[in-house]
Structures are given as structure tokens and as C-alpha cells.
PDB file of N, CA and C in Angstrom:
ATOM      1  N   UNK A   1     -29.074 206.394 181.697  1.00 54.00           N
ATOM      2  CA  UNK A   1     -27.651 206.736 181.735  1.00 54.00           C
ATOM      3  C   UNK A   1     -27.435 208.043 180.998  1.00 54.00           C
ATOM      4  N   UNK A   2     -26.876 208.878 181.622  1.00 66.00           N
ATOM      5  CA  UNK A   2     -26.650 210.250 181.240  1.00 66.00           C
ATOM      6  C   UNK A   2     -24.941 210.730 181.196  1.00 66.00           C
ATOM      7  N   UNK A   3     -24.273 211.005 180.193  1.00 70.00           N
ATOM      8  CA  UNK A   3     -22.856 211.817 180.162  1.00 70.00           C
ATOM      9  C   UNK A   3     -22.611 212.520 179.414  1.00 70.00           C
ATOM     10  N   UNK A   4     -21.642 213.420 179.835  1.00 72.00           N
ATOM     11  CA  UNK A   4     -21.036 214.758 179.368  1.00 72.00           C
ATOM     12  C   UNK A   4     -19.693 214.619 178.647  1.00 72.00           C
ATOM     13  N   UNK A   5     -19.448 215.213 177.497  1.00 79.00           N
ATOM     14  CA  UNK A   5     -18.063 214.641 176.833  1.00 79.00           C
ATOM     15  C   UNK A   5     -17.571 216.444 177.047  1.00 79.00           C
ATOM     16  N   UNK A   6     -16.599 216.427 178.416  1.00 76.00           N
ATOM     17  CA  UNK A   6     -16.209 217.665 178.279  1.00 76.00           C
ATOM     18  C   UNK A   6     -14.370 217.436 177.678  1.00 76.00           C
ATOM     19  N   UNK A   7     -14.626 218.484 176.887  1.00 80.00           N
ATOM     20  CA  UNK A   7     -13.331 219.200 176.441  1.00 80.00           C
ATOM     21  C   UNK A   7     -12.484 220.108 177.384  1.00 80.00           C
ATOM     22  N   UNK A   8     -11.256 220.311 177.532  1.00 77.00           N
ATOM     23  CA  UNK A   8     -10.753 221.087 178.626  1.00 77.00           C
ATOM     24  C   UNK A   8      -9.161 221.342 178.371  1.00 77.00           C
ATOM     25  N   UNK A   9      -8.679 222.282 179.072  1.00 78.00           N
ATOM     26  CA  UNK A   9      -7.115 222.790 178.597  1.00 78.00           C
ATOM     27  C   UNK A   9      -6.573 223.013 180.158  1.00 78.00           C
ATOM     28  N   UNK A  10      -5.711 222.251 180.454  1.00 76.00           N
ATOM     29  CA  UNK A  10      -5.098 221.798 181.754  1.00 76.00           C
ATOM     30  C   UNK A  10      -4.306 222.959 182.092  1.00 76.00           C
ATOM     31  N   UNK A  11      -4.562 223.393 183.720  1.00 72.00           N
ATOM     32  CA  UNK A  11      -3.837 224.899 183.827  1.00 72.00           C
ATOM     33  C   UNK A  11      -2.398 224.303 184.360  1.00 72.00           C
ATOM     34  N   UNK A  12      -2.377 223.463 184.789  1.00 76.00           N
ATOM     35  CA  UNK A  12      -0.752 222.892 184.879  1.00 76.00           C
ATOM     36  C   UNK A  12       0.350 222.775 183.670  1.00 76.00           C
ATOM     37  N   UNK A  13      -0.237 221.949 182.812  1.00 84.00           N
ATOM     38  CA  UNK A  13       0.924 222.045 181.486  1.00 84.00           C
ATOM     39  C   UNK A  13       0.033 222.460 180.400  1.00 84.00           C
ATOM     40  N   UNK A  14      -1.011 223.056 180.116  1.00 82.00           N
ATOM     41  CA  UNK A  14      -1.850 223.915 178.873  1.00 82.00           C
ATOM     42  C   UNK A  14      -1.937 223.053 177.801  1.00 82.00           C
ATOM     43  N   UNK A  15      -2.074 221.431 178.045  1.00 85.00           N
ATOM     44  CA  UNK A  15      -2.369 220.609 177.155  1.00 85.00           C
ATOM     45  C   UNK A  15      -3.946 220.632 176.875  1.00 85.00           C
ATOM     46  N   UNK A  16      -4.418 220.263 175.796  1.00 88.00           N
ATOM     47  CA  UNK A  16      -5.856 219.864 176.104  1.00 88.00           C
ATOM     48  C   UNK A  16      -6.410 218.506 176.424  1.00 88.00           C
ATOM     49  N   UNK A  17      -7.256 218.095 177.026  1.00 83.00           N
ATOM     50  CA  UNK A  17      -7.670 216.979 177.176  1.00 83.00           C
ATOM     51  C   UNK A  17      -9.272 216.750 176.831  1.00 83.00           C
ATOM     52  N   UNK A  18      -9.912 215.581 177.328  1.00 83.00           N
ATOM     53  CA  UNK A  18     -11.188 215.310 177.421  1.00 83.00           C
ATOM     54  C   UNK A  18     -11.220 214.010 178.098  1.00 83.00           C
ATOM     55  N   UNK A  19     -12.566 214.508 179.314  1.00 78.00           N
ATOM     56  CA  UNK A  19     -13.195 213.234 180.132  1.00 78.00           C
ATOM     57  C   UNK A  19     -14.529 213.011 179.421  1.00 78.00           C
ATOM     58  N   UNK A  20     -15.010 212.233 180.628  1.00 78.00           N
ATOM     59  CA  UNK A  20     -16.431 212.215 180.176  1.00 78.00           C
ATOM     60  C   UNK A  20     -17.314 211.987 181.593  1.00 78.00           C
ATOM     61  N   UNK A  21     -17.767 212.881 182.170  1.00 76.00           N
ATOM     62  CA  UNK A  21     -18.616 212.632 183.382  1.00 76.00           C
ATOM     63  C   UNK A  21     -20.338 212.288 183.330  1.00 76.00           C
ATOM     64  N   UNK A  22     -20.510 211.601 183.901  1.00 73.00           N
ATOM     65  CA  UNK A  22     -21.309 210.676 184.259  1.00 73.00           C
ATOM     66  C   UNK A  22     -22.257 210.829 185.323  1.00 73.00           C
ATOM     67  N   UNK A  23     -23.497 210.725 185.044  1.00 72.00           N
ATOM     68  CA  UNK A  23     -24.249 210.861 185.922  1.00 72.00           C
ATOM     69  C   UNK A  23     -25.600 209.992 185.669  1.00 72.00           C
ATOM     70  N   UNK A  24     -25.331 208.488 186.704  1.00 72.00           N
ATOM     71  CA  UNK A  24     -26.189 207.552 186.400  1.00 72.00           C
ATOM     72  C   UNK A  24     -26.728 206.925 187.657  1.00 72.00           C
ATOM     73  N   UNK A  25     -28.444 206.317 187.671  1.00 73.00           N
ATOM     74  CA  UNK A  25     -28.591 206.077 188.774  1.00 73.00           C
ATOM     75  C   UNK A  25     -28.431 204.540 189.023  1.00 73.00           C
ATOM     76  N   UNK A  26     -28.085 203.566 188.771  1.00 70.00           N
ATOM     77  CA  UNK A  26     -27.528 202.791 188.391  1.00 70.00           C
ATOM     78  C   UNK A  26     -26.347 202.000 187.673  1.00 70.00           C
ATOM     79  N   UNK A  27     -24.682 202.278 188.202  1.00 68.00           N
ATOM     80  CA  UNK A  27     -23.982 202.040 187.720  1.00 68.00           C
ATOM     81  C   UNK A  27     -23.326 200.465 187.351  1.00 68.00           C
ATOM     82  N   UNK A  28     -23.485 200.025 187.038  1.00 70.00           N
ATOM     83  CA  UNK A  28     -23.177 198.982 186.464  1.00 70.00           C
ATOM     84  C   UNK A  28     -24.147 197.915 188.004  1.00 70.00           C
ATOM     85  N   UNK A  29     -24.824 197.973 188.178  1.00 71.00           N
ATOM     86  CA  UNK A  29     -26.193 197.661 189.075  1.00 71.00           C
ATOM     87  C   UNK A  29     -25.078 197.354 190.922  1.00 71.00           C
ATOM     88  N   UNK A  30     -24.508 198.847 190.790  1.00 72.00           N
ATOM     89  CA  UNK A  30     -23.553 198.487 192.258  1.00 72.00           C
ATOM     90  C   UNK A  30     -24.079 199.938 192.819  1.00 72.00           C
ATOM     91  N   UNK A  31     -25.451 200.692 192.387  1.00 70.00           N
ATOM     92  CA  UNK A  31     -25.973 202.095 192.803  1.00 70.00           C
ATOM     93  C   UNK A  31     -25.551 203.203 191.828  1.00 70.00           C
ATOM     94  N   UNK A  32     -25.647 204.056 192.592  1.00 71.00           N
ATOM     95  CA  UNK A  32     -25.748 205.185 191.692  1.00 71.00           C
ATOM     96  C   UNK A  32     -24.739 206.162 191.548  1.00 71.00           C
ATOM     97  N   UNK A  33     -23.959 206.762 190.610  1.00 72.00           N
ATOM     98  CA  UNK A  33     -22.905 207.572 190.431  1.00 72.00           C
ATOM     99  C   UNK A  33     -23.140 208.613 189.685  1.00 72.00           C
ATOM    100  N   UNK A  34     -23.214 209.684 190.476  1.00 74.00           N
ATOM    101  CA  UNK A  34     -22.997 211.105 190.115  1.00 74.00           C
ATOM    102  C   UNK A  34     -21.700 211.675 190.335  1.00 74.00           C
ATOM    103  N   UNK A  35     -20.893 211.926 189.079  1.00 77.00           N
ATOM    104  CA  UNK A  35     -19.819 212.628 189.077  1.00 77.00           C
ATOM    105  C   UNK A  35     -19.852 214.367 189.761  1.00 77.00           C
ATOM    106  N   UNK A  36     -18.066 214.471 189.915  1.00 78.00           N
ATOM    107  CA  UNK A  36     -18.297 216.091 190.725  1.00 78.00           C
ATOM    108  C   UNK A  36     -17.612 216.610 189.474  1.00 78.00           C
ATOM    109  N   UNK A  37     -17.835 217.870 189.885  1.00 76.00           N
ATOM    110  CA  UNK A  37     -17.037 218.970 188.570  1.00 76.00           C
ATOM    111  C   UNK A  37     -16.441 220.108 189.534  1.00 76.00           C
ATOM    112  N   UNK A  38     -15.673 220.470 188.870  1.00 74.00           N
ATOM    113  CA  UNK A  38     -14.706 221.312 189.150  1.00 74.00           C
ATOM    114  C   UNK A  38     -14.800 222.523 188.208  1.00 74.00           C
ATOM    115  N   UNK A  39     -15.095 223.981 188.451  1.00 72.00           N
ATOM    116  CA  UNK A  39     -15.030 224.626 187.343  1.00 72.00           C
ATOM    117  C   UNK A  39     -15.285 226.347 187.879  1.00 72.00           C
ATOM    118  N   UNK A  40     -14.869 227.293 187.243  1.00 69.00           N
ATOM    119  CA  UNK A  40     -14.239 228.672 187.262  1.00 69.00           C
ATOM    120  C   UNK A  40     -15.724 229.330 187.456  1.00 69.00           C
ATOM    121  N   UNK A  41     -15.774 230.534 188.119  1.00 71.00           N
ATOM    122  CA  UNK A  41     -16.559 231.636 188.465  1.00 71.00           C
ATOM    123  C   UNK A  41     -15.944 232.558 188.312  1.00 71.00           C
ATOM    124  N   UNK A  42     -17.546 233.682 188.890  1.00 75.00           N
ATOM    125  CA  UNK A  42     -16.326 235.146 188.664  1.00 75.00           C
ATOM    126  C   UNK A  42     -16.278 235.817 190.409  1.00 75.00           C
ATOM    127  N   UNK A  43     -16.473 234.378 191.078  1.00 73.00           N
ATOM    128  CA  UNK A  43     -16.019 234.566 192.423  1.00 73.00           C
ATOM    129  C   UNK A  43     -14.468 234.191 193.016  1.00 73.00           C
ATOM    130  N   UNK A  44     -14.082 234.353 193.845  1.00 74.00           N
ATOM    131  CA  UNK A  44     -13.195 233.930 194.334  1.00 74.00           C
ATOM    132  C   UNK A  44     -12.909 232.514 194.628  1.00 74.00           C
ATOM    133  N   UNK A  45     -12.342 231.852 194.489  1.00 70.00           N
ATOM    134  CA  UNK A  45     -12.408 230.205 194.947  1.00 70.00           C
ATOM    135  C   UNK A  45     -13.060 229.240 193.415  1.00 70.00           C
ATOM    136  N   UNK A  46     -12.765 228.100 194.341  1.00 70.00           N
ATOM    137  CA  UNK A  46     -13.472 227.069 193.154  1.00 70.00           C
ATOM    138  C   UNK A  46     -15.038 226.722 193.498  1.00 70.00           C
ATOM    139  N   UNK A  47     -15.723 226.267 192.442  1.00 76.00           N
ATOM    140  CA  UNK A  47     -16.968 226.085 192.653  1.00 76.00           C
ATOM    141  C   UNK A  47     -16.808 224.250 192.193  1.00 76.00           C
ATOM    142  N   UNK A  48     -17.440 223.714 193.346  1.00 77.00           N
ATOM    143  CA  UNK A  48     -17.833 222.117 192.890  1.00 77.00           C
ATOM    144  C   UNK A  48     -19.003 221.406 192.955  1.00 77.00           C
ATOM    145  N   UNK A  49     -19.554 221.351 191.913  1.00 81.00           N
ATOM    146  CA  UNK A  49     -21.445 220.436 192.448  1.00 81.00           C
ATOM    147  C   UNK A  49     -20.668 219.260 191.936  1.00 81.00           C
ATOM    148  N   UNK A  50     -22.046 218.877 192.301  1.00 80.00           N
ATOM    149  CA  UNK A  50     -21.957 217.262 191.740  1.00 80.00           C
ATOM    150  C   UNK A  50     -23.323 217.395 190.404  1.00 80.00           C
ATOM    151  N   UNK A  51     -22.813 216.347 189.503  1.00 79.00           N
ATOM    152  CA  UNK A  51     -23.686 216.019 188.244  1.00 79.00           C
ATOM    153  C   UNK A  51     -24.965 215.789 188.387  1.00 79.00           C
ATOM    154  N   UNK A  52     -26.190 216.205 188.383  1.00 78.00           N
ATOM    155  CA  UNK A  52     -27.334 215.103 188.552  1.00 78.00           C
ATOM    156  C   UNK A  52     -27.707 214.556 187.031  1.00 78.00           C
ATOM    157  N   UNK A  53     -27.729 215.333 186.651  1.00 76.00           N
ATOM    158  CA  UNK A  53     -28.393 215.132 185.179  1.00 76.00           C
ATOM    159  C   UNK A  53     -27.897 216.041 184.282  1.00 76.00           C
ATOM    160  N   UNK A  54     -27.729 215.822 183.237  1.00 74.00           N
ATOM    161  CA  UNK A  54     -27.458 216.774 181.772  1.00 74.00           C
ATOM    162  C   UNK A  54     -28.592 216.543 180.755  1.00 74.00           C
ATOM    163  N   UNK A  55     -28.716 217.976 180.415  1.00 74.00           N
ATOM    164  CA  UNK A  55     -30.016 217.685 179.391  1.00 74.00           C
ATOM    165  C   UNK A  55     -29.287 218.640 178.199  1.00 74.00           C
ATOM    166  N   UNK A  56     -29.927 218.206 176.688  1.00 75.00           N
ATOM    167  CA  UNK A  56     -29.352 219.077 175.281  1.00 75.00           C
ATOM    168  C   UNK A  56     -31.196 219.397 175.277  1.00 75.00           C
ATOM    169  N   UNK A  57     -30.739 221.264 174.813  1.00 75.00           N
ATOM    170  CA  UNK A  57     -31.849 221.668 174.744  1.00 75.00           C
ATOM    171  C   UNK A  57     -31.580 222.482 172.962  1.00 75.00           C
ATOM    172  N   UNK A  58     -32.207 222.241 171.958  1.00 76.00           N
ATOM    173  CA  UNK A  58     -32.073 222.073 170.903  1.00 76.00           C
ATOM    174  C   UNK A  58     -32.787 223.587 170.460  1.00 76.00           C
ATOM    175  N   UNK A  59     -31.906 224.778 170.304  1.00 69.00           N
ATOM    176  CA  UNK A  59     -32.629 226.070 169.877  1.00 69.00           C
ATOM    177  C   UNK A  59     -32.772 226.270 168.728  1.00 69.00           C
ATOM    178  N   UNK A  60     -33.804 225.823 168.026  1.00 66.00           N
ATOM    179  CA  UNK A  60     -34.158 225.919 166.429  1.00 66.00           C
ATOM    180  C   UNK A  60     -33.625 227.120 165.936  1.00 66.00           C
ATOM    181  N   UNK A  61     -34.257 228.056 166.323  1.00 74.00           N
ATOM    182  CA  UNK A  61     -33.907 229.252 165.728  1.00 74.00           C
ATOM    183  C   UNK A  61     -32.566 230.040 165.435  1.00 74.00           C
ATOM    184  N   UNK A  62     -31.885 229.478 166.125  1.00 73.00           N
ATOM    185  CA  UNK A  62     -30.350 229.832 166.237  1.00 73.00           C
ATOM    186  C   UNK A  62     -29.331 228.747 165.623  1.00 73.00           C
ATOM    187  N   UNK A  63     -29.994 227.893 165.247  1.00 75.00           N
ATOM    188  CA  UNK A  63     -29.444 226.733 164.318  1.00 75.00           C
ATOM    189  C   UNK A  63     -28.299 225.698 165.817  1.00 75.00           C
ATOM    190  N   UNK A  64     -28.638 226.234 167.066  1.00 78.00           N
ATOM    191  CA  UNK A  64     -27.224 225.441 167.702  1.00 78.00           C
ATOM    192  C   UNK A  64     -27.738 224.287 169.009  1.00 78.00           C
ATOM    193  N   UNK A  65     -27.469 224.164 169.754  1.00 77.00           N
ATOM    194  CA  UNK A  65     -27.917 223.067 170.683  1.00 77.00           C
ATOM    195  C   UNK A  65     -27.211 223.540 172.035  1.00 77.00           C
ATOM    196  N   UNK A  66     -27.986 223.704 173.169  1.00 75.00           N
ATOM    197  CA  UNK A  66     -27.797 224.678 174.054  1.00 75.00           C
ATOM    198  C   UNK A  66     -27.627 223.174 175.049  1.00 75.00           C
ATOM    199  N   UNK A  67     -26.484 222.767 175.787  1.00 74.00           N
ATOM    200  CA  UNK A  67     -25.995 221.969 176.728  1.00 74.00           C
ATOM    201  C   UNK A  67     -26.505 222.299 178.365  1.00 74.00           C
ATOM    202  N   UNK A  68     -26.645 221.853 179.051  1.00 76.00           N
ATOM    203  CA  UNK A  68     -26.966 222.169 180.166  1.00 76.00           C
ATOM    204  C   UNK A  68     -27.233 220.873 181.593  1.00 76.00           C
ATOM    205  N   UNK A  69     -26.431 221.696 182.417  1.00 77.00           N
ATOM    206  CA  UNK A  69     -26.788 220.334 183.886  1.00 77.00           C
ATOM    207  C   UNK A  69     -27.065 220.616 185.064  1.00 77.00           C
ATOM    208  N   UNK A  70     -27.973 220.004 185.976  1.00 79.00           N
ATOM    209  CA  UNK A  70     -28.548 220.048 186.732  1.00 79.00           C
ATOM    210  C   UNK A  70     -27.230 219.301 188.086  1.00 79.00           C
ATOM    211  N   UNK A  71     -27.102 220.267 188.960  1.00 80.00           N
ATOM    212  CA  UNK A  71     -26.233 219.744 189.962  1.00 80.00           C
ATOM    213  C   UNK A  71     -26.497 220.053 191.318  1.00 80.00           C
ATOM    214  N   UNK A  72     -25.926 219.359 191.949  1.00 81.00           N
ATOM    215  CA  UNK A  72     -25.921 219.595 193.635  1.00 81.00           C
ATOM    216  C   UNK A  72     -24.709 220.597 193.892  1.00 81.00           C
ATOM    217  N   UNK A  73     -24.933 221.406 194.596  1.00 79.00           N
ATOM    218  CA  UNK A  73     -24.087 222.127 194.905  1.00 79.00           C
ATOM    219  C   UNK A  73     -23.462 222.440 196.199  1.00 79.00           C
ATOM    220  N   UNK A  74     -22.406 222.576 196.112  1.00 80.00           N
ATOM    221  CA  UNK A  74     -21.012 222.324 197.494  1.00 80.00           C
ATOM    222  C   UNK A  74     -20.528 223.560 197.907  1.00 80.00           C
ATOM    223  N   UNK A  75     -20.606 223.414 199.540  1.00 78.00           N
ATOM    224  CA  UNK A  75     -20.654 224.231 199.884  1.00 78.00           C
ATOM    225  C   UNK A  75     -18.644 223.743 200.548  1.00 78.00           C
ATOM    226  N   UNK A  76     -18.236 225.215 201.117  1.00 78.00           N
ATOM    227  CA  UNK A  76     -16.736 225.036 202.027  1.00 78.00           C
ATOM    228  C   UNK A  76     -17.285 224.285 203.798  1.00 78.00           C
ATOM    229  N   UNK A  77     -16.833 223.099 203.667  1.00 82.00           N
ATOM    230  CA  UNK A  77     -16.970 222.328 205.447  1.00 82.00           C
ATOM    231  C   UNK A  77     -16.087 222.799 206.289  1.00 82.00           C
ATOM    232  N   UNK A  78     -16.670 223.000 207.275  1.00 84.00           N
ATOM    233  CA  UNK A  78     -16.069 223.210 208.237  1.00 84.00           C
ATOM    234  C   UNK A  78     -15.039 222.130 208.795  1.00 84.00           C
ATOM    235  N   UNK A  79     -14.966 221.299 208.347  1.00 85.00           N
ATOM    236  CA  UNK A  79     -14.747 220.420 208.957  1.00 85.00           C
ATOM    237  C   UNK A  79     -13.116 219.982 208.157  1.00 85.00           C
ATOM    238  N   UNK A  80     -11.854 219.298 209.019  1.00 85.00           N
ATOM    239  CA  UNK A  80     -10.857 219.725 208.401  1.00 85.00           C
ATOM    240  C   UNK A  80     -10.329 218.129 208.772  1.00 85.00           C
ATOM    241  N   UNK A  81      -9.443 217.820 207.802  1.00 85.00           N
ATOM    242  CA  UNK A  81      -8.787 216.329 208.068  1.00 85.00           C
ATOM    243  C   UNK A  81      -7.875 216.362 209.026  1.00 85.00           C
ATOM    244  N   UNK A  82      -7.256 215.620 209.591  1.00 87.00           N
ATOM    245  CA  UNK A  82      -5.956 215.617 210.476  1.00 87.00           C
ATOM    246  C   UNK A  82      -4.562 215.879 210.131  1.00 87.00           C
ATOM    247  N   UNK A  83      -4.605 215.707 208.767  1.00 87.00           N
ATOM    248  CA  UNK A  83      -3.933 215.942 208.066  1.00 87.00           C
ATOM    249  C   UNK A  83      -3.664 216.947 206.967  1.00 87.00           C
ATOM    250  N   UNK A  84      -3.365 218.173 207.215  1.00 81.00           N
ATOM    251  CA  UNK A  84      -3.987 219.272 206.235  1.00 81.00           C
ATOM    252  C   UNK A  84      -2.493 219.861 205.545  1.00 81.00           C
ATOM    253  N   UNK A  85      -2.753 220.077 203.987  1.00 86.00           N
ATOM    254  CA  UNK A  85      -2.064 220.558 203.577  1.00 86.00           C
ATOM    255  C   UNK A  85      -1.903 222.169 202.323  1.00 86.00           C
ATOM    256  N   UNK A  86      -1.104 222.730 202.169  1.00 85.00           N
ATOM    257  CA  UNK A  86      -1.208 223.833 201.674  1.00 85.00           C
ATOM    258  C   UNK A  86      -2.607 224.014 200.345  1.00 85.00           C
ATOM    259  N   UNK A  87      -3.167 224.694 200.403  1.00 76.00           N
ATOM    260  CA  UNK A  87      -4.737 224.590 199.088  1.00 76.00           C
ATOM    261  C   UNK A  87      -5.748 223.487 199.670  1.00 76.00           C
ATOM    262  N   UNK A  88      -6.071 223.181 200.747  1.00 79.00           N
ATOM    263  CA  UNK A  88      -6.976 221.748 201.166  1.00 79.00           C
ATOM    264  C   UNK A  88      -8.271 222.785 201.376  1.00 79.00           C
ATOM    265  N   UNK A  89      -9.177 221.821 200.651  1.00 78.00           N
ATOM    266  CA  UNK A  89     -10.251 222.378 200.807  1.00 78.00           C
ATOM    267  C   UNK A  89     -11.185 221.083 201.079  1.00 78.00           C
ATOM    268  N   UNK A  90     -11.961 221.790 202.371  1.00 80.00           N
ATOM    269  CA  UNK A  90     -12.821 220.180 202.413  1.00 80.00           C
ATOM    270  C   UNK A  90     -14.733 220.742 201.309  1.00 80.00           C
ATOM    271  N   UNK A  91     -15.070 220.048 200.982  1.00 79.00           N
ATOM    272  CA  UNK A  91     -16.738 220.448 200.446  1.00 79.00           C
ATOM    273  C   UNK A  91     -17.595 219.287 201.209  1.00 79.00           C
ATOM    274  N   UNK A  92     -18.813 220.193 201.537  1.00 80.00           N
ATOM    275  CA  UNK A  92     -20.351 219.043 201.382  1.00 80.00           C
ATOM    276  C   UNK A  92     -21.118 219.108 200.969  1.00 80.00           C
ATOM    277  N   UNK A  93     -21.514 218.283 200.167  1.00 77.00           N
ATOM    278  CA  UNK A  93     -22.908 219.018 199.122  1.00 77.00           C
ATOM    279  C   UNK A  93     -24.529 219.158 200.124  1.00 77.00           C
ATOM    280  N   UNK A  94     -25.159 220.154 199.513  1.00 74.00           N
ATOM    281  CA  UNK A  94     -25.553 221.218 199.899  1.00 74.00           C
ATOM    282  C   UNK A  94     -27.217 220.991 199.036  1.00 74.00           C
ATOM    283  N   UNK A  95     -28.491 220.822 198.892  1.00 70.00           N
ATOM    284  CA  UNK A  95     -29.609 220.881 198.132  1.00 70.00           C
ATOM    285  C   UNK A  95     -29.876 222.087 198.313  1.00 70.00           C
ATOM    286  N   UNK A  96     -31.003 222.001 197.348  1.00 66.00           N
ATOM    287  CA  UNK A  96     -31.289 221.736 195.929  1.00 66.00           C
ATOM    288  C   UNK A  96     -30.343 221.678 194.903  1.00 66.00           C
ATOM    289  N   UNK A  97     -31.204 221.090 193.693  1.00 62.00           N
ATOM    290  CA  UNK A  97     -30.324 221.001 192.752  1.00 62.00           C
ATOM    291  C   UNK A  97     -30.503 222.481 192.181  1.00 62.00           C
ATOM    292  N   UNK A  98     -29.434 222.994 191.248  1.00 60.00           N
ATOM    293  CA  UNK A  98     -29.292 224.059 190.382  1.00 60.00           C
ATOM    294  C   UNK A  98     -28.933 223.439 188.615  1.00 60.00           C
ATOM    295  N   UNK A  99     -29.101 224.597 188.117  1.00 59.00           N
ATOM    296  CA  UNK A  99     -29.346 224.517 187.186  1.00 59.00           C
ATOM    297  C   UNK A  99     -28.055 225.176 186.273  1.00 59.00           C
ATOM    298  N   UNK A 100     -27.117 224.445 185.134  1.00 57.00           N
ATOM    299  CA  UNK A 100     -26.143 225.432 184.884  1.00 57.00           C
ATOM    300  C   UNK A 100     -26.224 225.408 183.376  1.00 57.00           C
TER     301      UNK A 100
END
């Protein structure tokens, strides 16, 4: 069992919050749940993988602990609901995993 305790500041009302995403292959023994993320580039659009794994990589020398996760990454589908509304974006995830 693997999770992420992210911290975050909501662009709707600029509160802060915190989740905690999850990325396990066995969830409570009903399969496996890899959370998606949502999060900023210095591209245009949103970028969304999904979680595979998070690893803490511990840099002695710098006294700090370097966070990092391994995700699937989502691509824009072509493919559109019947129902579409203003900002709809459909995704499908996309292999290999990457590294962030």
C-alpha cells in the first residue's frame, strides 16, 4: 500500500486543503486502485496520469527527502460523450509509466 499526503490551495475559493492519493494493488481485497492527479505544466491544458507508485528518495547530502511518482499518463480522446459541456475534456491513459 502506497500514498501521497498532498497539500494544495484551491483555484476556486484560494482555501488550502489536503487529500491523500492512493495507489494500491489491492484495495481493501475488491482489486486494485490507482488514483488520477490533476496538476499544472508549462504547457497549455491540464496534464492527468494516473498514480502507480510513489517512492521517498532520501538525499543525504542536502539534509532533505526528494518525493517522487511513477504514473500512467493521459492522453486528450477523441472520443466525446453525448452529452458535452463547456471545459469537457475526455482522457485515456496512455503507457508507459513516467516518472515525476
Amino acid at each position: 500500500f502506497w500514498c501521497l499526503y498532498i497539500t494544495y490551495a484551491s483555484k476556486h475559493d484560494w482555501k488550502t486543503g489536503e487529500d491523500i492519493l492512493r495507489c494500491n494493488e489491492n484495495w481493501y481485497k475488491q482489486g486494485p486502485r490507482y488514483d488520477w492527479v490533476i496538476f499544472n505544466t508549462d504547457t497549455p491544458g491540464l496534464a492527468c496520469p494516473r498514480l502507480v507508485r510513489s517512492l521517498t528518495w532520501p538525499r543525504l547530502r542536502l539534509g532533505r527527502v526528494l518525493d517522487l511518482a511513477i504514473v500512467n499518463a493521459a492522453r486528450v480522446s477523441s472520443w466525446r460523450p453525448q452529452t458535452v459541456w463547456d471545459g469537457c475534456e475526455v482522457f485515456e491513459e496512455s503507457k508507459p509509466e513516467d516518472l515525476l
